């Protein structure tokens, strides 16, 4: 389930993309499962279809989904072990990031940490 947070600093397309990726990595969306159409997901989330299209385009460029002309977008099969490892690491990382955010870290400070600098 995709829930948008309008207070989040991330753009809506990024929130949609992150939610779909998380659903794929945790097994909520199975390989070769058909994704909702751009129009239906946009209607369901009450956002512009271009937002969904951008999220889908980026997921496809990153190899998470593939498109079939006239049929829609589907979850890529990928390397199962690789995806499980990513899901495991993501499951450990997300709570740490949320805790840092609750302690006052900004997105920019988290990016500095990611890039090897010092946070606060």
GROMACS .gro file of N, CA and C in nm, residues 32 56 59-61 63-69 72-77:
model
   54
   32UNK      N    1   0.721  -1.060  -1.199
   32UNK     CA    2   0.626  -1.069  -1.311
   32UNK      C    3   0.483  -1.030  -1.275
   56UNK      N    4   0.752   0.521  -1.245
   56UNK     CA    5   0.765   0.398  -1.324
   56UNK      C    6   0.888   0.404  -1.415
   59UNK      N    7   1.197   0.349  -1.206
   59UNK     CA    8   1.206   0.208  -1.162
   59UNK      C    9   1.248   0.119  -1.279
   60UNK      N   10   1.200   0.150  -1.398
   60UNK     CA   11   1.238   0.071  -1.514
   60UNK      C   12   1.386   0.093  -1.547
   61UNK      N   13   1.431   0.218  -1.540
   61UNK     CA   14   1.572   0.248  -1.568
   61UNK      C   15   1.665   0.179  -1.469
   63UNK      N   16   1.596  -0.110  -1.333
   63UNK     CA   17   1.582  -0.255  -1.347
   63UNK      C   18   1.482  -0.320  -1.253
   64UNK      N   19   1.404  -0.242  -1.182
   64UNK     CA   20   1.305  -0.300  -1.090
   64UNK      C   21   1.178  -0.345  -1.161
   65UNK      N   22   1.145  -0.279  -1.271
   65UNK     CA   23   1.025  -0.316  -1.346
   65UNK      C   24   1.058  -0.319  -1.496
   66UNK      N   25   0.970  -0.379  -1.572
   66UNK     CA   26   0.981  -0.377  -1.718
   66UNK      C   27   0.843  -0.351  -1.776
   67UNK      N   28   0.842  -0.297  -1.897
   67UNK     CA   29   0.715  -0.264  -1.964
   67UNK      C   30   0.698  -0.350  -2.087
   68UNK      N   31   0.573  -0.385  -2.113
   68UNK     CA   32   0.537  -0.458  -2.234
   68UNK      C   33   0.434  -0.371  -2.305
   69UNK      N   34   0.466  -0.334  -2.428
   69UNK     CA   35   0.377  -0.245  -2.504
   69UNK      C   36   0.236  -0.303  -2.511
   72UNK      N   37   0.130  -0.324  -2.019
   72UNK     CA   38   0.154  -0.257  -1.892
   72UNK      C   39   0.294  -0.278  -1.838
   73UNK      N   40   0.308  -0.250  -1.709
   73UNK     CA   41   0.437  -0.261  -1.640
   73UNK      C   42   0.432  -0.377  -1.541
   74UNK      N   43   0.545  -0.446  -1.529
   74UNK     CA   44   0.553  -0.566  -1.447
   74UNK      C   45   0.679  -0.561  -1.360
   75UNK      N   46   0.675  -0.631  -1.247
   75UNK     CA   47   0.790  -0.641  -1.158
   75UNK      C   48   0.895  -0.731  -1.223
   76UNK      N   49   1.019  -0.685  -1.226
   76UNK     CA   50   1.128  -0.765  -1.283
   76UNK      C   51   1.159  -0.882  -1.191
   77UNK      N   52   1.201  -0.992  -1.252
   77UNK     CA   53   1.236  -1.111  -1.174
   77UNK      C   54   1.363  -1.086  -1.095
   0.00000   0.00000   0.00000
